[in-house]
């Protein structure tokens, strides 16, 4: 489904007192890799002593208030028992709030960490619309250097060079410029060469290695992720799980019963099922999962995934700097996950059988 269009392109806003309970903070608008509890505590102490803070920034779409800037201030207000907060209310959608958020604190407020900047850039690069913008446009929005954007783009899309293929014009339209200056014959020959291109040696090697995946295998992906080839109820998998689970991603299959109840050590759960099967639009699913991850987890939080509906989800979770423990009973899906992961030059190691 295409995103909602912006309700307003103006800079008009009004200062209002908004009930904190009505402010949405779960829409992927949190620009930081994590909130700092010590900052919340400091703000709360200052508020108790009568300090005045600038209004937070929210976008109102006619139904929901989306918080775009001021997460520490809102948390501090809650800590001192306040139920309302002064907000600079703009007319706009959740996506408008995201675009504001990725550049928030670039020049003022609590200084952003490198992880914060990386998170902001990745948020735009993972979006099906914003990823088509040039490196310089994304850098301008996020308040970073365009070389940083280019580097992260290559990490996320190693087989593409989107920064050279697309440009955003002054009228806002996206244009494919990859063939400008080429003759029709040159374009045709280029396409033929691309179709004849063989897989890289790395992909061939990993594909051969991945064919050895068997039930009960445990694979380590990079430094933070574990893939268990088997049922999630297996005692072998249960031993791998952390004491606390920040987010449970559960994708039920038709041949298995749904999760009877949420485990007691799970803080948040996303259960997703679709009748579309293999025809599922994965970009849409990734957007849903990314918003859930952004709104419910901090950096280094453990994620548990039951059934691997999309082999590239390990990459998405890694980009948001969380660790993942996944149980997938289908050896072929495990094979796909290992192949995709290694295609971005990440390490894969079998640690148990």
CSV table of C-alpha atoms in Angstrom, one decimal:
chain,number,residue,atom,x,y,z
A,1,UNK,CA,0.0,0.0,0.0
A,2,UNK,CA,1.5,3.4,-0.9
A,3,UNK,CA,2.1,5.8,1.9
A,4,UNK,CA,-0.4,8.6,2.7
A,5,UNK,CA,0.4,11.9,1.1
A,6,UNK,CA,1.4,14.7,3.4
A,7,UNK,CA,-1.5,16.7,4.7
A,8,UNK,CA,0.5,19.9,4.6
A,9,UNK,CA,3.7,21.1,3.2
A,10,UNK,CA,3.7,24.3,5.2
A,11,UNK,CA,5.6,25.1,8.3
A,12,UNK,CA,2.5,26.3,10.1
A,13,UNK,CA,1.9,24.9,13.6
A,14,UNK,CA,0.2,25.7,16.9
A,15,UNK,CA,1.3,25.3,20.5
A,16,UNK,CA,-1.1,23.1,22.4
A,17,UNK,CA,-1.4,21.1,25.6
A,18,UNK,CA,-1.7,17.5,24.5
A,19,UNK,CA,-2.5,14.5,26.7
A,20,UNK,CA,0.5,12.2,26.8
A,21,UNK,CA,-1.8,9.2,26.5
A,22,UNK,CA,-2.9,10.4,23.1
A,23,UNK,CA,0.7,10.8,21.7
A,24,UNK,CA,1.9,7.9,19.6
A,25,UNK,CA,5.5,6.9,20.2
A,26,UNK,CA,5.4,3.5,18.4
A,27,UNK,CA,5.4,4.6,14.7
A,28,UNK,CA,9.1,4.3,13.9
A,29,UNK,CA,9.5,8.1,14.6
A,30,UNK,CA,12.0,7.5,17.4
A,31,UNK,CA,15.3,8.8,15.8
A,32,UNK,CA,17.7,7.6,18.5
A,33,UNK,CA,19.3,4.2,18.8
A,34,UNK,CA,18.3,4.2,22.5
A,35,UNK,CA,16.9,6.5,25.2
A,36,UNK,CA,19.2,7.5,28.0
A,37,UNK,CA,17.6,6.9,31.4
A,38,UNK,CA,20.1,9.3,33.1
A,39,UNK,CA,18.9,12.1,30.7
A,40,UNK,CA,15.3,11.3,31.6
A,41,UNK,CA,16.2,11.5,35.3
A,42,UNK,CA,18.0,14.8,34.9
A,43,UNK,CA,15.1,16.3,33.0
A,44,UNK,CA,12.7,15.1,35.6
A,45,UNK,CA,14.7,16.7,38.4
A,46,UNK,CA,14.9,20.0,36.5
A,47,UNK,CA,11.1,19.9,35.9
A,48,UNK,CA,10.5,19.3,39.6
A,49,UNK,CA,12.5,22.5,40.3
A,50,UNK,CA,10.4,24.5,37.9
A,51,UNK,CA,12.6,24.4,34.8
A,52,UNK,CA,10.8,25.2,31.5
A,53,UNK,CA,11.5,23.0,28.5
A,54,UNK,CA,10.8,23.8,24.8
A,55,UNK,CA,7.6,22.2,23.4
A,56,UNK,CA,7.9,18.7,21.9
A,57,UNK,CA,7.2,18.3,18.2
A,58,UNK,CA,4.2,16.2,17.1
A,59,UNK,CA,2.4,15.7,13.8
A,60,UNK,CA,-1.4,15.4,13.8
A,61,UNK,CA,-3.1,13.5,10.9
A,62,UNK,CA,-6.6,14.1,12.0
A,63,UNK,CA,-6.7,11.0,14.2
A,64,UNK,CA,-3.3,10.4,15.8
A,65,UNK,CA,-0.6,12.6,17.3
A,66,UNK,CA,2.8,11.3,16.2
A,67,UNK,CA,5.8,12.3,18.3
A,68,UNK,CA,8.7,13.5,16.1
A,69,UNK,CA,11.0,15.1,18.7
A,70,UNK,CA,11.1,15.2,22.5
A,71,UNK,CA,11.1,11.5,23.6
A,72,UNK,CA,13.3,12.2,26.6
A,73,UNK,CA,11.1,15.2,27.6
A,74,UNK,CA,7.9,13.2,27.4
A,75,UNK,CA,9.3,10.3,29.4
A,76,UNK,CA,10.5,12.9,32.0
A,77,UNK,CA,7.0,14.4,32.2
A,78,UNK,CA,5.6,10.9,32.8
A,79,UNK,CA,8.3,10.3,35.5
A,80,UNK,CA,7.1,13.3,37.5
A,81,UNK,CA,3.4,12.4,37.2
A,82,UNK,CA,2.4,14.9,34.5
A,83,UNK,CA,-0.4,13.8,32.1
A,84,UNK,CA,-0.1,16.6,29.5
A,85,UNK,CA,2.8,18.2,27.6
A,86,UNK,CA,3.2,21.4,25.7
A,87,UNK,CA,3.6,20.5,22.0
A,88,UNK,CA,4.3,22.2,18.8
A,89,UNK,CA,1.5,20.6,16.7
A,90,UNK,CA,2.0,20.3,12.9
A,91,UNK,CA,-0.5,19.0,10.5
A,92,UNK,CA,0.9,15.9,8.9
A,93,UNK,CA,1.1,12.2,8.7
A,94,UNK,CA,3.3,9.6,10.5
A,95,UNK,CA,5.7,9.7,7.5
A,96,UNK,CA,6.0,13.5,7.9
A,97,UNK,CA,6.9,12.9,11.6
A,98,UNK,CA,9.6,10.4,10.5
A,99,UNK,CA,11.1,12.8,8.1
A,100,UNK,CA,11.3,15.5,10.8
A,101,UNK,CA,12.6,13.0,13.3
A,102,UNK,CA,15.6,11.8,11.3
A,103,UNK,CA,17.0,15.3,11.3
A,104,UNK,CA,16.0,16.3,14.8
A,105,UNK,CA,18.9,17.3,17.2
A,106,UNK,CA,21.3,17.6,14.3
A,107,UNK,CA,22.1,21.2,15.3
A,108,UNK,CA,20.5,21.5,18.8
A,109,UNK,CA,19.3,19.5,21.8
A,110,UNK,CA,20.9,16.4,23.1
A,111,UNK,CA,23.8,15.6,20.8
A,112,UNK,CA,23.3,12.6,18.5
A,113,UNK,CA,25.6,9.6,18.7
A,114,UNK,CA,27.0,7.9,15.6
A,115,UNK,CA,24.5,5.1,16.2
A,116,UNK,CA,21.7,7.7,16.1
A,117,UNK,CA,22.9,9.1,12.8
A,118,UNK,CA,23.3,5.6,11.3
A,119,UNK,CA,19.7,4.8,12.4
A,120,UNK,CA,18.3,7.9,10.8
A,121,UNK,CA,20.0,7.2,7.5
A,122,UNK,CA,19.0,3.5,7.5
A,123,UNK,CA,15.4,4.5,8.2
A,124,UNK,CA,15.2,6.4,4.9
A,125,UNK,CA,17.3,3.9,2.9
A,126,UNK,CA,15.0,1.0,4.0
A,127,UNK,CA,11.9,2.8,2.8
A,128,UNK,CA,10.7,1.9,-0.7
A,129,UNK,CA,10.1,5.6,-1.6
A,130,UNK,CA,12.9,7.5,0.3
A,131,UNK,CA,15.6,5.0,-0.8
A,132,UNK,CA,15.2,6.4,-4.3
A,133,UNK,CA,16.4,9.9,-3.2
A,134,UNK,CA,20.0,10.8,-4.0
A,135,UNK,CA,22.7,10.4,-1.3
A,136,UNK,CA,22.8,14.2,-0.9
A,137,UNK,CA,19.1,14.6,-0.4
A,138,UNK,CA,19.0,11.9,2.3
A,139,UNK,CA,22.1,13.4,3.9
A,140,UNK,CA,20.4,16.8,4.0
A,141,UNK,CA,17.3,15.4,5.6
A,142,UNK,CA,19.4,13.5,8.2
A,143,UNK,CA,22.0,16.1,8.9
A,144,UNK,CA,25.0,13.9,7.9
A,145,UNK,CA,27.6,13.8,5.2
A,146,UNK,CA,26.5,12.4,1.9
A,147,UNK,CA,29.5,10.0,1.9
A,148,UNK,CA,28.0,8.4,5.0
A,149,UNK,CA,24.8,7.8,3.1
A,150,UNK,CA,26.6,6.3,0.2
A,151,UNK,CA,28.6,3.9,2.4
A,152,UNK,CA,25.5,2.7,4.2
A,153,UNK,CA,23.6,2.3,0.9
A,154,UNK,CA,26.3,0.0,-0.4
A,155,UNK,CA,26.1,-2.0,2.8
A,156,UNK,CA,22.3,-2.4,2.5
A,157,UNK,CA,22.1,-2.9,-1.3
A,158,UNK,CA,25.5,-4.4,-2.3
A,159,UNK,CA,24.3,-5.3,-5.8
A,160,UNK,CA,22.7,-1.9,-6.6
A,161,UNK,CA,24.0,1.6,-6.9
A,162,UNK,CA,20.8,3.5,-6.3
A,163,UNK,CA,22.6,6.8,-5.8
A,164,UNK,CA,23.7,6.8,-9.4
A,165,UNK,CA,20.6,5.4,-10.9
A,166,UNK,CA,18.0,7.8,-9.4
A,167,UNK,CA,17.8,11.5,-8.9
A,168,UNK,CA,15.1,13.6,-7.2
A,169,UNK,CA,14.3,16.6,-9.3
A,170,UNK,CA,13.2,20.1,-8.1
A,171,UNK,CA,9.6,19.1,-8.7
A,172,UNK,CA,9.9,16.2,-6.3
A,173,UNK,CA,9.7,13.5,-9.0
A,174,UNK,CA,12.1,10.6,-9.1
A,175,UNK,CA,13.9,10.0,-12.4
A,176,UNK,CA,16.1,7.0,-13.5
A,177,UNK,CA,19.2,8.6,-14.9
A,178,UNK,CA,21.3,5.5,-15.4
A,179,UNK,CA,20.9,5.5,-19.2
A,180,UNK,CA,21.4,9.2,-19.8
A,181,UNK,CA,24.1,9.7,-22.5
A,182,UNK,CA,23.9,6.1,-23.7
A,183,UNK,CA,22.7,5.1,-27.2
A,184,UNK,CA,19.8,2.6,-27.6
A,185,UNK,CA,22.3,0.0,-28.8
A,186,UNK,CA,24.6,0.5,-25.8
A,187,UNK,CA,21.6,0.2,-23.4
A,188,UNK,CA,20.5,-3.1,-25.1
A,189,UNK,CA,24.0,-4.5,-24.9
A,190,UNK,CA,24.3,-3.5,-21.3
A,191,UNK,CA,21.1,-5.3,-20.4
A,192,UNK,CA,22.3,-8.4,-22.2
A,193,UNK,CA,25.5,-8.4,-20.3
A,194,UNK,CA,23.6,-8.1,-17.0
A,195,UNK,CA,21.4,-11.0,-17.9
A,196,UNK,CA,24.4,-13.1,-18.7
A,197,UNK,CA,26.3,-12.2,-15.5
A,198,UNK,CA,27.1,-15.2,-13.4
A,199,UNK,CA,26.9,-15.2,-9.6
A,200,UNK,CA,30.0,-14.2,-7.8
A,201,UNK,CA,32.4,-16.8,-6.4
A,202,UNK,CA,31.4,-15.8,-2.9
A,203,UNK,CA,27.7,-16.5,-3.5
A,204,UNK,CA,28.6,-19.8,-5.2
A,205,UNK,CA,30.8,-20.9,-2.3
A,206,UNK,CA,28.2,-19.9,0.3
A,207,UNK,CA,25.4,-21.7,-1.6
A,208,UNK,CA,27.4,-24.8,-1.6
A,209,UNK,CA,28.1,-24.5,2.2
A,210,UNK,CA,24.4,-23.7,2.9
A,211,UNK,CA,23.3,-26.9,1.2
A,212,UNK,CA,24.7,-28.7,4.3
A,213,UNK,CA,22.1,-27.2,6.6
A,214,UNK,CA,20.3,-30.0,8.5
A,215,UNK,CA,17.6,-30.2,11.2
A,216,UNK,CA,19.1,-29.3,14.6
A,217,UNK,CA,22.0,-27.3,13.2
A,218,UNK,CA,22.8,-24.0,14.9
A,219,UNK,CA,24.4,-21.3,12.9
A,220,UNK,CA,25.9,-18.0,14.0
A,221,UNK,CA,25.4,-15.0,11.7
A,222,UNK,CA,27.9,-12.3,12.4
A,223,UNK,CA,28.5,-11.6,16.1
A,224,UNK,CA,24.9,-11.2,17.4
A,225,UNK,CA,22.5,-13.7,15.7
A,226,UNK,CA,21.7,-17.4,16.0
A,227,UNK,CA,19.7,-19.4,13.5
A,228,UNK,CA,18.4,-22.8,14.7
A,229,UNK,CA,17.2,-25.2,12.0
A,230,UNK,CA,14.3,-26.9,13.8
A,231,UNK,CA,11.1,-26.4,15.8
A,232,UNK,CA,10.9,-23.5,18.3
A,233,UNK,CA,9.6,-25.9,20.9
A,234,UNK,CA,12.9,-27.9,20.8
A,235,UNK,CA,14.8,-28.0,24.1
A,236,UNK,CA,17.9,-27.2,22.1
A,237,UNK,CA,16.5,-23.9,20.9
A,238,UNK,CA,15.0,-23.0,24.3
A,239,UNK,CA,18.5,-23.3,25.8
A,240,UNK,CA,19.7,-20.6,23.4
A,241,UNK,CA,17.2,-18.0,24.5
A,242,UNK,CA,18.1,-15.0,26.7
A,243,UNK,CA,16.5,-14.4,30.1
A,244,UNK,CA,14.6,-11.4,28.8
A,245,UNK,CA,13.1,-11.1,25.3
A,246,UNK,CA,12.5,-7.5,24.2
A,247,UNK,CA,10.4,-8.5,21.1
A,248,UNK,CA,8.9,-11.8,19.9
A,249,UNK,CA,8.3,-12.0,16.1
A,250,UNK,CA,6.0,-14.9,15.4
A,251,UNK,CA,5.0,-15.9,11.9
A,252,UNK,CA,2.6,-18.9,12.3
A,253,UNK,CA,2.3,-21.6,9.6
A,254,UNK,CA,-0.8,-23.4,8.5
A,255,UNK,CA,0.4,-26.8,9.6
A,256,UNK,CA,1.3,-25.6,13.1
A,257,UNK,CA,-1.0,-24.3,15.9
A,258,UNK,CA,-0.7,-20.6,16.8
A,259,UNK,CA,1.2,-19.6,19.9
A,260,UNK,CA,-1.1,-20.4,22.8
A,261,UNK,CA,0.1,-17.6,25.0
A,262,UNK,CA,2.9,-15.1,25.3
A,263,UNK,CA,5.9,-16.4,27.3
A,264,UNK,CA,6.3,-14.5,30.6
A,265,UNK,CA,9.8,-13.2,29.7
A,266,UNK,CA,8.6,-11.4,26.5
A,267,UNK,CA,8.1,-7.7,26.7
A,268,UNK,CA,6.5,-7.1,23.3
A,269,UNK,CA,5.0,-9.4,20.6
A,270,UNK,CA,4.3,-9.0,16.9
A,271,UNK,CA,2.2,-11.9,15.5
A,272,UNK,CA,1.8,-11.8,11.7
A,273,UNK,CA,-0.1,-14.2,9.5
A,274,UNK,CA,-1.2,-13.8,5.9
A,275,UNK,CA,-3.1,-15.9,3.4
A,276,UNK,CA,-1.0,-14.6,0.5
A,277,UNK,CA,1.8,-17.1,1.1
A,278,UNK,CA,4.6,-16.7,-1.4
A,279,UNK,CA,2.9,-13.8,-3.0
A,280,UNK,CA,3.3,-11.6,0.1
A,281,UNK,CA,4.8,-8.2,-0.7
A,282,UNK,CA,7.9,-8.4,1.4
A,283,UNK,CA,8.7,-4.7,1.3
A,284,UNK,CA,5.4,-4.1,3.1
A,285,UNK,CA,6.2,-6.7,5.7
A,286,UNK,CA,9.7,-5.3,6.3
A,287,UNK,CA,8.2,-1.9,6.8
A,288,UNK,CA,5.8,-3.3,9.4
A,289,UNK,CA,8.6,-5.1,11.2
A,290,UNK,CA,11.0,-2.1,11.1
A,291,UNK,CA,8.4,0.1,12.6
A,292,UNK,CA,7.7,-2.4,15.4
A,293,UNK,CA,11.5,-2.8,16.1
A,294,UNK,CA,12.0,0.9,16.1
A,295,UNK,CA,9.1,1.6,18.4
A,296,UNK,CA,9.7,-1.2,21.0
A,297,UNK,CA,13.4,-1.9,21.2
A,298,UNK,CA,16.7,-0.2,21.9
A,299,UNK,CA,20.2,-1.0,20.6
A,300,UNK,CA,21.5,-4.4,21.8
A,301,UNK,CA,18.0,-5.7,22.7
A,302,UNK,CA,17.4,-9.4,22.1
A,303,UNK,CA,14.8,-10.4,19.5
A,304,UNK,CA,13.3,-13.9,19.1
A,305,UNK,CA,11.9,-14.9,15.8
A,306,UNK,CA,9.7,-18.0,15.3
A,307,UNK,CA,9.7,-19.1,11.6
A,308,UNK,CA,11.6,-17.1,9.1
A,309,UNK,CA,9.1,-15.6,6.7
A,310,UNK,CA,11.7,-13.4,4.9
A,311,UNK,CA,15.4,-14.5,4.7
A,312,UNK,CA,16.6,-10.8,4.7
A,313,UNK,CA,15.1,-10.1,8.2
A,314,UNK,CA,18.4,-10.9,9.8
A,315,UNK,CA,19.9,-7.9,7.9
A,316,UNK,CA,17.1,-5.6,9.0
A,317,UNK,CA,17.4,-6.6,12.6
A,318,UNK,CA,21.2,-6.2,12.5
A,319,UNK,CA,20.9,-2.7,11.0
A,320,UNK,CA,18.8,-1.7,14.0
A,321,UNK,CA,21.6,-3.1,16.2
A,322,UNK,CA,19.6,-5.8,17.9
A,323,UNK,CA,20.5,-9.4,18.4
A,324,UNK,CA,18.3,-12.2,16.9
A,325,UNK,CA,17.5,-15.8,17.9
A,326,UNK,CA,15.6,-17.5,15.2
A,327,UNK,CA,14.0,-21.0,14.9
A,328,UNK,CA,13.1,-22.1,11.4
A,329,UNK,CA,12.2,-25.7,10.7
A,330,UNK,CA,12.6,-25.6,6.9
A,331,UNK,CA,16.3,-26.3,5.9
A,332,UNK,CA,15.8,-24.6,2.6
A,333,UNK,CA,14.6,-21.4,4.3
A,334,UNK,CA,17.7,-21.6,6.5
A,335,UNK,CA,19.8,-22.0,3.3
A,336,UNK,CA,18.2,-18.9,1.9
A,337,UNK,CA,18.9,-16.9,5.0
A,338,UNK,CA,22.6,-17.9,5.1
A,339,UNK,CA,23.0,-17.1,1.4
A,340,UNK,CA,21.5,-13.6,1.8
A,341,UNK,CA,23.4,-12.9,4.9
A,342,UNK,CA,26.8,-13.8,3.4
A,343,UNK,CA,26.0,-11.9,0.2
A,344,UNK,CA,26.6,-8.7,2.3
A,345,UNK,CA,30.0,-10.0,3.3
A,346,UNK,CA,29.0,-11.0,6.8
A,347,UNK,CA,30.4,-14.1,8.6
A,348,UNK,CA,28.5,-17.4,8.9
A,349,UNK,CA,29.6,-20.2,11.2
A,350,UNK,CA,28.0,-23.5,12.1
A,351,UNK,CA,28.5,-23.9,15.9
A,352,UNK,CA,26.5,-27.1,16.5
A,353,UNK,CA,24.7,-30.1,14.9
